[in-house]
mmCIF file of C-alpha atoms in Angstrom:
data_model
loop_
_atom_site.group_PDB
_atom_site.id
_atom_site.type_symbol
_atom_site.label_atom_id
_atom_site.label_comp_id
_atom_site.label_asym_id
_atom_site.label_seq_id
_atom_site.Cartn_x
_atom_site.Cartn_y
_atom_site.Cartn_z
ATOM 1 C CA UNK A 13 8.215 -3.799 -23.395
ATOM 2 C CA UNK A 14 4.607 -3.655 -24.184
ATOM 3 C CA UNK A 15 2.672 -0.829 -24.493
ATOM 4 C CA UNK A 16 -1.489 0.150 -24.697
ATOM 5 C CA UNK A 17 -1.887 3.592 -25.710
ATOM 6 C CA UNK A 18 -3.721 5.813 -28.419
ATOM 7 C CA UNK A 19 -0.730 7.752 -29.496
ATOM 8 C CA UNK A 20 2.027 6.268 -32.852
ATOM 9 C CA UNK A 21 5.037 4.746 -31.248
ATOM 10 C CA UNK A 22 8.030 6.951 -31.747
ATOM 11 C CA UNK A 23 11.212 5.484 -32.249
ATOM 12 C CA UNK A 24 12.243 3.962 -28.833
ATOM 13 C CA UNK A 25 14.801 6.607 -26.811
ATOM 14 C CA UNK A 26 16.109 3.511 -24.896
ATOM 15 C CA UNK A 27 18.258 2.788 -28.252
ATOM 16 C CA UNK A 28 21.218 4.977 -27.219
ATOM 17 C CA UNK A 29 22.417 3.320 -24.171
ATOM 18 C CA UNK A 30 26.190 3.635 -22.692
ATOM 19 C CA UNK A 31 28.132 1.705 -20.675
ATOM 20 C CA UNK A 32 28.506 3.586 -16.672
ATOM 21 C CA UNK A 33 31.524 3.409 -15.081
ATOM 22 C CA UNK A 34 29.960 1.317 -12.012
ATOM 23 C CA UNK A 35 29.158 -2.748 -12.097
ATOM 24 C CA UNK A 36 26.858 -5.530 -11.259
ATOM 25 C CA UNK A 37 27.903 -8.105 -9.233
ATOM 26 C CA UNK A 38 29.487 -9.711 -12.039
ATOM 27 C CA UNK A 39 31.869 -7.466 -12.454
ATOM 28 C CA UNK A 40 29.995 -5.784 -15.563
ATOM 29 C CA UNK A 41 29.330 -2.181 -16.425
ATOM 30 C CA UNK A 42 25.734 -1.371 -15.786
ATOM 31 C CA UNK A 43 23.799 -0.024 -18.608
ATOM 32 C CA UNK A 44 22.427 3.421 -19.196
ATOM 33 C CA UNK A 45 19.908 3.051 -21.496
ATOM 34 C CA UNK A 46 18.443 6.846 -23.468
ATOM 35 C CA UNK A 47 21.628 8.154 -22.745
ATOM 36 C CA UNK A 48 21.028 10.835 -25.259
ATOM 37 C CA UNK A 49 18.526 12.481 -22.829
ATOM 38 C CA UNK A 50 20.110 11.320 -19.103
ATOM 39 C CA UNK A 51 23.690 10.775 -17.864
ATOM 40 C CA UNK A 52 25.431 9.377 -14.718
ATOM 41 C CA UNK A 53 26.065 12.520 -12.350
ATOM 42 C CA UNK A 54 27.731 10.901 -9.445
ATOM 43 C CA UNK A 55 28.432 7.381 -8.357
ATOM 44 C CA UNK A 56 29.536 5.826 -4.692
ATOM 45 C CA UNK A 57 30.833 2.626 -4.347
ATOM 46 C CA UNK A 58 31.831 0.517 -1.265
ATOM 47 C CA UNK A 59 34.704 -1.543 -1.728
ATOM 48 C CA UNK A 60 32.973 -4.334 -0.053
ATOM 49 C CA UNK A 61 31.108 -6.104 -2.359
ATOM 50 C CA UNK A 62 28.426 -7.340 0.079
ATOM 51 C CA UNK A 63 27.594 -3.490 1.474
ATOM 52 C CA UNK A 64 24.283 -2.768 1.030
ATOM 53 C CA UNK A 65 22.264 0.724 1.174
ATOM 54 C CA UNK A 66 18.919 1.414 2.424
ATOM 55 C CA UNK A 67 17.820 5.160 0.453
ATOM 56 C CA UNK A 68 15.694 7.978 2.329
ATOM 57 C CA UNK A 69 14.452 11.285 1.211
ATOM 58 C CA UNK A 70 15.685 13.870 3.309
ATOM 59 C CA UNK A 71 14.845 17.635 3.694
ATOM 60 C CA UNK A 72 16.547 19.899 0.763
ATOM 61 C CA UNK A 73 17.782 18.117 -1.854
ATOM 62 C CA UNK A 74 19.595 15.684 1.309
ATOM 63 C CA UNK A 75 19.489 11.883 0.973
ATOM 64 C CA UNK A 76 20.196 9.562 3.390
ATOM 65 C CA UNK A 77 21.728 6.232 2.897
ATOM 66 C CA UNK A 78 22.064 4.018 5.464
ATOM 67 C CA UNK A 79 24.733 1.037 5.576
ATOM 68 C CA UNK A 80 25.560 -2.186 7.542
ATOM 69 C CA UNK A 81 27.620 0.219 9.785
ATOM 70 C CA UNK A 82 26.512 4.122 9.315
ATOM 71 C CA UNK A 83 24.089 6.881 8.254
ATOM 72 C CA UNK A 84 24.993 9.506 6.121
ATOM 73 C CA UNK A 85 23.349 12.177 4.071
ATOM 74 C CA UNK A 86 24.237 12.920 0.663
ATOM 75 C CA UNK A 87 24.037 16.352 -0.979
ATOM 76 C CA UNK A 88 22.425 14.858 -4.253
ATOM 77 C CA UNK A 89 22.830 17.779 -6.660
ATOM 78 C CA UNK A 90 26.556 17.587 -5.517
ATOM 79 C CA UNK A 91 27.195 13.833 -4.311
ATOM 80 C CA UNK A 92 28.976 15.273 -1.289
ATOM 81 C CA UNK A 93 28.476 13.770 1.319
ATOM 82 C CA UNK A 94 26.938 16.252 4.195
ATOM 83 C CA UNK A 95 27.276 14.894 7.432
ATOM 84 C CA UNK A 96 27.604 10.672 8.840
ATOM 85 C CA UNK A 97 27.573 8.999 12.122
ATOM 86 C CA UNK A 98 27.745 5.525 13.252
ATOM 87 C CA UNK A 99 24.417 3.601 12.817
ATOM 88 C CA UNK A 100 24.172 -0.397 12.664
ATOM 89 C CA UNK A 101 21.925 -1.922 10.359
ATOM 90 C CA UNK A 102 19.108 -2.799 12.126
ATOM 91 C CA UNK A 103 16.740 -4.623 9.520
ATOM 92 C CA UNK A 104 14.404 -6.267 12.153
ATOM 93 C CA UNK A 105 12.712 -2.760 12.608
ATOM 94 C CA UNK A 106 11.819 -0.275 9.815
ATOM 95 C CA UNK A 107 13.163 3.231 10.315
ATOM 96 C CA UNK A 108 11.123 6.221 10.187
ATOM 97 C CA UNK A 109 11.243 9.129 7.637
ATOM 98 C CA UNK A 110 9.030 11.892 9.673
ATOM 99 C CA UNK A 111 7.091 14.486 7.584
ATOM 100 C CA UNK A 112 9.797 17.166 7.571
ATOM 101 C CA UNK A 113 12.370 14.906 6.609
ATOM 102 C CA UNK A 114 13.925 13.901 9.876
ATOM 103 C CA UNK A 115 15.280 10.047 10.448
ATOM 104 C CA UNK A 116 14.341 8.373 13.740
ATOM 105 C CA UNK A 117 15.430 4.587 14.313
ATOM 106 C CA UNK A 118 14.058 2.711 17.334
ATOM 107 C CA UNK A 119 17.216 0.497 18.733
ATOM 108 C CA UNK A 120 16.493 -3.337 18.372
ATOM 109 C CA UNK A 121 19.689 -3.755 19.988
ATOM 110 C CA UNK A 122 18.812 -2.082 23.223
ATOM 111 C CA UNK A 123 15.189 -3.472 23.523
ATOM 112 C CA UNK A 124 14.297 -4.678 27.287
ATOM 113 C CA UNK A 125 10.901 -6.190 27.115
ATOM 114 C CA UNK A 126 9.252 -5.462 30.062
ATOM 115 C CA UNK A 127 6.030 -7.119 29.278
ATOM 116 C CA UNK A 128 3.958 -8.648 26.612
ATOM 117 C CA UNK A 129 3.190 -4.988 25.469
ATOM 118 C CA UNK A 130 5.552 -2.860 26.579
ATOM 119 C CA UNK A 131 9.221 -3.020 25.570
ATOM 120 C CA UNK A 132 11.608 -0.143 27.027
ATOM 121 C CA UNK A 133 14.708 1.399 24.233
ATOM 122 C CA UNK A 134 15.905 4.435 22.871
ATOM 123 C CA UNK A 135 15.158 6.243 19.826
ATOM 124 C CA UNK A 136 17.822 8.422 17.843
ATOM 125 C CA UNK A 137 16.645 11.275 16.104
ATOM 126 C CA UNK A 138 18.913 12.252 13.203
ATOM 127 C CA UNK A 139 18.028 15.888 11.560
ATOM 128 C CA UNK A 140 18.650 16.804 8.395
ATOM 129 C CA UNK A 141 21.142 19.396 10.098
ATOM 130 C CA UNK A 142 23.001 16.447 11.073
ATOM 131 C CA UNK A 143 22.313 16.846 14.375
ATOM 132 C CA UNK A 144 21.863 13.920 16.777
ATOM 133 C CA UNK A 145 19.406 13.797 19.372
ATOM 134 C CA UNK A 146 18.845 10.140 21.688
ATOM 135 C CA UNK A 147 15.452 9.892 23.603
ATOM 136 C CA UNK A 148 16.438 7.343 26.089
ATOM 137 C CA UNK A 149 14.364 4.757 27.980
ATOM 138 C CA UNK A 150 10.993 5.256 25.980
ATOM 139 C CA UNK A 151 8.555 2.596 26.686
ATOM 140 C CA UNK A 152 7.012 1.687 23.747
ATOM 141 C CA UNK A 153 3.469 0.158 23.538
ATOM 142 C CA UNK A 154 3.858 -2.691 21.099
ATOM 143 C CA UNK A 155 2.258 -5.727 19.343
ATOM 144 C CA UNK A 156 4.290 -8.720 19.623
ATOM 145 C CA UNK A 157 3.537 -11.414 16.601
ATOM 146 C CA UNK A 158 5.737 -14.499 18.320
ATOM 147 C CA UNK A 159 5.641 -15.470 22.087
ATOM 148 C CA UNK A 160 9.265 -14.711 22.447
ATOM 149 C CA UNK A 161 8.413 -10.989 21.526
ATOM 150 C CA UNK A 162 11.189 -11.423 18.491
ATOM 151 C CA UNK A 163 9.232 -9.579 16.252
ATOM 152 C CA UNK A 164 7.046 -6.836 17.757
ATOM 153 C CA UNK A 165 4.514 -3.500 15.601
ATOM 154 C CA UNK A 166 5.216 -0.233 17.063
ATOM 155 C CA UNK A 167 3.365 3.196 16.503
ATOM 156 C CA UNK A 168 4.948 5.957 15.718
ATOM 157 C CA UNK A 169 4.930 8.770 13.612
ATOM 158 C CA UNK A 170 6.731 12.550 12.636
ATOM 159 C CA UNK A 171 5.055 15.664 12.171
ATOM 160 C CA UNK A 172 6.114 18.419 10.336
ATOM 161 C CA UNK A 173 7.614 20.729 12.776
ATOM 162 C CA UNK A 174 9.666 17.604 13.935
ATOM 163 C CA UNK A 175 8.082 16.075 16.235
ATOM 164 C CA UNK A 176 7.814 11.919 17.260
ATOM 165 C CA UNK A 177 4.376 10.750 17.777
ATOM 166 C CA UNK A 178 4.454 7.528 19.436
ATOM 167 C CA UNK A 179 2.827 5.351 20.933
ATOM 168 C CA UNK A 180 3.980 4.751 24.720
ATOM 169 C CA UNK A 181 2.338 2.589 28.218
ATOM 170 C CA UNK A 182 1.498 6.287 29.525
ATOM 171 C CA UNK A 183 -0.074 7.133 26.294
ATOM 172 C CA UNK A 184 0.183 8.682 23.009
ATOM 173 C CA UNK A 185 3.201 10.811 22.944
ATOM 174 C CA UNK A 186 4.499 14.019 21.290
ATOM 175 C CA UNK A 187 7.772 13.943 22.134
ATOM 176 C CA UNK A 188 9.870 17.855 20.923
ATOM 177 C CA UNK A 189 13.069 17.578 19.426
ATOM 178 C CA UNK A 190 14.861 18.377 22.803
ATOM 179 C CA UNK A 191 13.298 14.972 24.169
ATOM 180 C CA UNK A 192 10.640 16.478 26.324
ATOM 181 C CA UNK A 193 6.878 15.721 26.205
ATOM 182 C CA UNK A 194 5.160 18.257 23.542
ATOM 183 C CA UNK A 195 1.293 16.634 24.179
ATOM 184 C CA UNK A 196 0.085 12.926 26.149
ATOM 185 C CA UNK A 197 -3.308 11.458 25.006
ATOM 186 C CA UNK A 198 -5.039 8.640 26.415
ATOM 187 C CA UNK A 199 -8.471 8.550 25.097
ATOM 188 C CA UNK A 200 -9.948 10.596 22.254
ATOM 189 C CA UNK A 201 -13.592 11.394 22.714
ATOM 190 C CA UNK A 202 -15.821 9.497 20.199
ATOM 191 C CA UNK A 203 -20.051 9.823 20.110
ATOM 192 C CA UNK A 204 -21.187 8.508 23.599
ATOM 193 C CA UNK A 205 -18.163 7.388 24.651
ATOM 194 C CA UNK A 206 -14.385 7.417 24.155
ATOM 195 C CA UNK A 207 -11.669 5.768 22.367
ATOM 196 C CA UNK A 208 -8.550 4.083 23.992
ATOM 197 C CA UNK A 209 -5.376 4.953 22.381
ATOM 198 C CA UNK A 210 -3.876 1.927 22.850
ATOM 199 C CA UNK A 211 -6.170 0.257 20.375
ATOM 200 C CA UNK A 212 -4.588 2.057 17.778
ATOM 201 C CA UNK A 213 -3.778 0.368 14.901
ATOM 202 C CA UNK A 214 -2.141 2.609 12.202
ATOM 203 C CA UNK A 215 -0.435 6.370 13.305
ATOM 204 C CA UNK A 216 0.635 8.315 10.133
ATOM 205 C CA UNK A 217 0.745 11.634 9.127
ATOM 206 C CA UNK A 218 -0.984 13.041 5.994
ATOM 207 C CA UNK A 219 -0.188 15.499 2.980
ATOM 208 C CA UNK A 220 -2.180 18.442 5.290
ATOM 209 C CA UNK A 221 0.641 18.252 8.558
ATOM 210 C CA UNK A 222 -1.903 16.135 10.848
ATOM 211 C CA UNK A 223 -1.857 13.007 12.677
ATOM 212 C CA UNK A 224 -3.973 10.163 11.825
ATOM 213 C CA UNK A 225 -4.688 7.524 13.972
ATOM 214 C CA UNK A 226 -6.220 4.567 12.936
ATOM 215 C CA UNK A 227 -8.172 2.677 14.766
ATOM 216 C CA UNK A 228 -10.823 -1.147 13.957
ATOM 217 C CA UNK A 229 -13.815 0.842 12.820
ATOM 218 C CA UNK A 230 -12.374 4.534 13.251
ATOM 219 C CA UNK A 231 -10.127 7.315 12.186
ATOM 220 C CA UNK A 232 -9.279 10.038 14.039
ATOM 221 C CA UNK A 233 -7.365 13.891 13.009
ATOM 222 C CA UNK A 234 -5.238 15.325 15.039
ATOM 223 C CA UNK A 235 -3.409 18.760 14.816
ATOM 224 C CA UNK A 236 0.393 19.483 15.824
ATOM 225 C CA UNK A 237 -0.759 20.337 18.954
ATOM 226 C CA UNK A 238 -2.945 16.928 20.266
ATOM 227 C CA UNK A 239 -5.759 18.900 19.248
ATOM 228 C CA UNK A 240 -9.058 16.252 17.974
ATOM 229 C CA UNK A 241 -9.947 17.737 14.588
ATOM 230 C CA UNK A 242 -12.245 14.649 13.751
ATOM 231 C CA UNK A 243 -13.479 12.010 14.253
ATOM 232 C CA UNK A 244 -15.368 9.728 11.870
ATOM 233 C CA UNK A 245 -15.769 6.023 11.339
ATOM 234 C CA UNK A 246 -14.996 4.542 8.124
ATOM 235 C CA UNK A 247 -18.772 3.978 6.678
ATOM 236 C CA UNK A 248 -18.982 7.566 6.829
ATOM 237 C CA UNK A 249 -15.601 8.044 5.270
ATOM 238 C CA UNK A 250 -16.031 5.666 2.187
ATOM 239 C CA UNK A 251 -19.611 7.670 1.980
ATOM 240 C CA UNK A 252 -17.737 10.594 1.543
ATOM 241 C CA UNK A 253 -16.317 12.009 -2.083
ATOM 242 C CA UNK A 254 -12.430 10.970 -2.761
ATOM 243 C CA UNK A 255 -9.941 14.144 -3.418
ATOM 244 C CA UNK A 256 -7.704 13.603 -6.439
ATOM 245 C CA UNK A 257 -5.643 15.433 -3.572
ATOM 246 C CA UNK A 258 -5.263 12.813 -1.264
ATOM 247 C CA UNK A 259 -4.554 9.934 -3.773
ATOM 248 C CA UNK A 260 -1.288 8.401 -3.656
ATOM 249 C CA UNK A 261 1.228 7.834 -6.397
ATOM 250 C CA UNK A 262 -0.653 10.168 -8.967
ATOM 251 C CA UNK A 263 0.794 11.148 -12.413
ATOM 252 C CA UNK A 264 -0.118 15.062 -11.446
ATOM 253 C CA UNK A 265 -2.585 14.717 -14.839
ATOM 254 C CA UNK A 266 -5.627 13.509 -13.315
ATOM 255 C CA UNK A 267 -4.499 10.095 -13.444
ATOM 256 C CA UNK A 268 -2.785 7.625 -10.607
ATOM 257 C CA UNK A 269 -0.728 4.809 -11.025
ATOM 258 C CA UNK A 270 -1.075 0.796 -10.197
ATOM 259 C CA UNK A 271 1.775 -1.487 -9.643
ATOM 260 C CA UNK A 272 0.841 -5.620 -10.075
ATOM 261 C CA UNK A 273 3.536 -7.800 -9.066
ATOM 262 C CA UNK A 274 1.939 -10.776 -9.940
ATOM 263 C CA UNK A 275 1.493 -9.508 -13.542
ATOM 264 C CA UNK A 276 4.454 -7.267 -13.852
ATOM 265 C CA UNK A 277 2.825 -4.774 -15.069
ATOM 266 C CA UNK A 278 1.894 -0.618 -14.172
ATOM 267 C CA UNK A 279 -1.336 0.519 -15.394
ATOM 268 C CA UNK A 280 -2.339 4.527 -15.366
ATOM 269 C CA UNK A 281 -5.593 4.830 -14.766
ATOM 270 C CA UNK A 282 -7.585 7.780 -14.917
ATOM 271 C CA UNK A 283 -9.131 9.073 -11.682
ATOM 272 C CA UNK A 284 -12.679 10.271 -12.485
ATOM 273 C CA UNK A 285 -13.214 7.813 -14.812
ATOM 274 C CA UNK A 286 -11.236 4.964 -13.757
ATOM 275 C CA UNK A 287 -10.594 3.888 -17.537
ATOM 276 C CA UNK A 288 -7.177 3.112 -18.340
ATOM 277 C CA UNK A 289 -4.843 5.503 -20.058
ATOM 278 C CA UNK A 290 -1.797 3.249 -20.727
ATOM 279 C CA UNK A 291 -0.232 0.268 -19.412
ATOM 280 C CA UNK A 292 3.518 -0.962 -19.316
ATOM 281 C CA UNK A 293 4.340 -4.818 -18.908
ATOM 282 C CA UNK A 294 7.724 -6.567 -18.541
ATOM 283 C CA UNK A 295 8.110 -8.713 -22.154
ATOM 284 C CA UNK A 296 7.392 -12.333 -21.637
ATOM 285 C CA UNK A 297 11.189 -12.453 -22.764
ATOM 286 C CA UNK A 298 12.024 -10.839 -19.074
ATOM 287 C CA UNK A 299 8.895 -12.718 -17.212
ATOM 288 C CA UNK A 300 10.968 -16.327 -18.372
ATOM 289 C CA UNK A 301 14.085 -15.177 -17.081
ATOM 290 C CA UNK A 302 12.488 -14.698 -13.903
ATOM 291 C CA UNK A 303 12.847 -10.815 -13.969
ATOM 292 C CA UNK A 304 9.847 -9.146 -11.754
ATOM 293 C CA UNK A 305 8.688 -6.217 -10.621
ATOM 294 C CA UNK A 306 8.767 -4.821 -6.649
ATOM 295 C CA UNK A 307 6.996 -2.634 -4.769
ATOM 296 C CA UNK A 308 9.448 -1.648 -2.638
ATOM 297 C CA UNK A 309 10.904 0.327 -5.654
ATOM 298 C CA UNK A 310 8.265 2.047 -6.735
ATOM 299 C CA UNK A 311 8.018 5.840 -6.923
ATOM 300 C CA UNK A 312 6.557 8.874 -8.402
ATOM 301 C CA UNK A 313 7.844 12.381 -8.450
ATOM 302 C CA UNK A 314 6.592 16.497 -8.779
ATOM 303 C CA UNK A 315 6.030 15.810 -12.182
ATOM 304 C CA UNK A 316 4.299 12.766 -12.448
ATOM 305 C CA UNK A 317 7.181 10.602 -13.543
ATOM 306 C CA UNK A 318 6.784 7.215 -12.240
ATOM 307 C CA UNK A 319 10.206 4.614 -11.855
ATOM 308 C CA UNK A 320 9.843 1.244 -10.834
ATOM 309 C CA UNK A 321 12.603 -1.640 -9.960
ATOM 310 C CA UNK A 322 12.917 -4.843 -10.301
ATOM 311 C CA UNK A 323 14.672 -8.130 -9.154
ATOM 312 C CA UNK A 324 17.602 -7.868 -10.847
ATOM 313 C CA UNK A 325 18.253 -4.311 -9.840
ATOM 314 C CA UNK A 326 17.195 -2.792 -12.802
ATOM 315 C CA UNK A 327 15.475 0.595 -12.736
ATOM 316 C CA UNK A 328 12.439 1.812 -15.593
ATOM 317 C CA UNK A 329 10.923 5.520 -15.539
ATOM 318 C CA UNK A 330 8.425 6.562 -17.745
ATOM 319 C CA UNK A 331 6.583 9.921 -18.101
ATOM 320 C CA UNK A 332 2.601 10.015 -17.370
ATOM 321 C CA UNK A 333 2.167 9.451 -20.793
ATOM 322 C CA UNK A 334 3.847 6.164 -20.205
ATOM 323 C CA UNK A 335 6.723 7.097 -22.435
ATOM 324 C CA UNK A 336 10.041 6.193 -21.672
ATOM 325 C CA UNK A 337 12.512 7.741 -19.853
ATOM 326 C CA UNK A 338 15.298 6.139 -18.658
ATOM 327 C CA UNK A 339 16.287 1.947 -18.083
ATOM 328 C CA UNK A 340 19.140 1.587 -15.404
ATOM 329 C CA UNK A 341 20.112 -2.089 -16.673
ATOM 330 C CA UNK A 342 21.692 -3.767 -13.885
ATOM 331 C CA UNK A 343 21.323 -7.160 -14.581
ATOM 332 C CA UNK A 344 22.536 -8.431 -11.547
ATOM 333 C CA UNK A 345 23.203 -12.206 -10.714
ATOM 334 C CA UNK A 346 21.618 -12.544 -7.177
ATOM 335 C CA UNK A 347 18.398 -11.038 -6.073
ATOM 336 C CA UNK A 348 19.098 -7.183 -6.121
ATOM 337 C CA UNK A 349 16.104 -4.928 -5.234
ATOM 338 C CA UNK A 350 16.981 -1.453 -6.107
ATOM 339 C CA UNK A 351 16.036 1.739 -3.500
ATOM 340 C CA UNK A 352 14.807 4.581 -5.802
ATOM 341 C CA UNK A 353 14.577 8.257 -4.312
ATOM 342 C CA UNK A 354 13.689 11.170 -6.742
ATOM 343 C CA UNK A 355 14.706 13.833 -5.566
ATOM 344 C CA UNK A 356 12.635 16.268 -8.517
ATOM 345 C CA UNK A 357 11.924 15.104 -12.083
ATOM 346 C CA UNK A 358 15.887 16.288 -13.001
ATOM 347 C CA UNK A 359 17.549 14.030 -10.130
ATOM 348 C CA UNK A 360 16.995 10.510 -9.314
ATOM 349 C CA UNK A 361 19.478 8.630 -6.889
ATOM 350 C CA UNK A 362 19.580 4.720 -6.860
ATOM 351 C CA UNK A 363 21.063 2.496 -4.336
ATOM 352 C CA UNK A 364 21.565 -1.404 -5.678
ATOM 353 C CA UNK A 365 24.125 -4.146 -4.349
ATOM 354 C CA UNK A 366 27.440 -1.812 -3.347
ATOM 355 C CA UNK A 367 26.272 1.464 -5.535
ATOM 356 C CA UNK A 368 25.047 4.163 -4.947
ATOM 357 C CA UNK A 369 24.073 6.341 -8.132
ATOM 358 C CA UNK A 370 22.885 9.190 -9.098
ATOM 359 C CA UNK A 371 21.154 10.207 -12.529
ATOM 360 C CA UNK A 372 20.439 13.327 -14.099
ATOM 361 C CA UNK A 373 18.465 14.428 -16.983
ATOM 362 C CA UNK A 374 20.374 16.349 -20.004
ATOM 363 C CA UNK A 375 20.151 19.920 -19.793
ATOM 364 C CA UNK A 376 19.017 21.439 -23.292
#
């Protein structure tokens, strides 16, 4: 572990470590390292020792795991387990997590391609209620990167009121919760002319409840309702001043974090300034035993608190001072990339190999 920062190093909390009741796939206890400050709350694991989870934030304190064979939510202050319902792992297509926390998974399964840009399937809505909602026969408008249309980009997006924004041949689509159409756009006015939604490149939503729509040259707001908020291409954009606001994976003290595979390292840099404030590195002890970092397992939460994975499964936090928090030391054999959700700065629930796990910091 190396550290750059201003401050005398304290005597390292990741000392007092204890062995957890769950294993690697070795058949060895993982390792709880600062376990004077965090313990294991909960634990789930599969019997089969080549399950594997998939971890999303749900609405409430809810997370949902998803296996080779079903969904499920999790009450993570509990470890109950809230509601499940048969779901195949589908890992040709990326599920989505819409704004207010509801899961929607386009069926690969089902796909009838109908032409080079249209493909036909269903989408399953799963609330955080549990509820289960199927919008059949949607005809998505899709990119297709092989000539066999294996492997395909779709559009889509959730609002916050629970909504699916996608991308369909009649159109852009807001499609309600009860399956019926909410809003259809097929052009959004743009200077002298207009743009065609089927051009679209990117469809997300942001931090303010709108859709964005990304297009080569051009971004474009839109409210709940379809309503055109803006309109702007991106030379104006970059002209414009940055929000501390809008920037991703901050450390909620005027600072934002970087992630660099390559080096295996995370570097806080400060935003106004862009100067460095600290910087964490794998030891050159962990880079020749082939450990490195992922992005996939990389997250911040309400406090700033960054955690990070890497390879082996293991799991590092540190605070946005870039001290310490908490190691998870997997160690695992095979390539294990850990899912990380926190839930607040208090809960943090991991899902590597068969586990499922769920850590919580001391109370005082």
């Amino acid at each position: 572990m190396i550290f750059t920062m201003g401050a005398a190093v304290v005597k390292n909390p990741l000392d007092v470590t204890r062995k957890l009741s769950v294993k690697n796939d070795q058949s060895h206890n993982i390792i709880l390292k600062n376990a004077a400050e965090y313990e294991m709350k909960w634990s789930l694991t599969d019997k089969s020792p080549y399950q594997m989870y998939s971890l999303y934030k749900g609405p409430n304190g809810l997370v949902y795991a998803q296996s080779f064979e079903e969904i499920f939510a999790i009450n993570a202050a509990t470890g109950k387990v809230a509601w499940r319902h048969p779901s195949d792992w589908q890992g040709e297509l990326t599920p989505l997590l819409g704004a207010d926390g509801t899961y929607y998974k386009v069926s690969y399964d089902d796909v009838e391609r109908l032409s080079s840009t249209v493909y036909r399937t269903n989408i399953t809505r799963f609330a955080g209620s549990g509820e289960v909602t199927t919008f059949h026969d949607i005809k998505l408008r899709v990119v297709s990167h092989f000539e066999d249309g294996s492997l395909f980009d779709l559009f889509q997006a959730g609002d916050h009121k629970g909504n699916y924004i996608v991308l369909t041949d009649e159109g852009l689509k807001s499609i309600k919760k009860d399956g019926s159409t909410n809003w259809r756009l097929t052009t959004i006015p743009f200077k002298n002319g207009v743009l065609d939604v089927n051009d679209i490149e990117q469809l997300y939503t942001d931090s303010k409840g709108n859709i964005i729509a990304d297009f080569e040259k051009v971004e474009a707001t839109l409210d709940l309702s379809g309503k055109i908020l803006r309109v702007a291409d991106y030379n104006q954009i970059q002209n414009e001043p940055a929000s501390y606001s809008d920037i991703i994976d901050k450390d909620e003290h005027g600072g934002y974090y970087i992630l660099d595979e390559d080096e295996g390292s995370i570097t806080n840099k400060d935003f106004k300034t862009g100067k460095q404030k600290w910087k964490y590195s794998l030891s050159k002890y962990e880079k020749a035993a082939g450990i490195g970092l992922f992005t996939g397992s990389f997250t911040t939460d309400n406090k700033g608190n960054v955690y990070f994975g890497a390879n082996n499964g293991n799991v590092y936090s540190l605070d946005h001072n870039g001290k310490p928090r908490f190691t998870l030391s997997v160690n695992s054999n095979q390539l294990s990339y850990p899912d990380i959700i926190a839930v607040n700065d208090n809960l943090t629930v991991i899902s590597v190999n068969n586990n499922i796990i769920c850590l919580q910091k001391k109370s005082k």
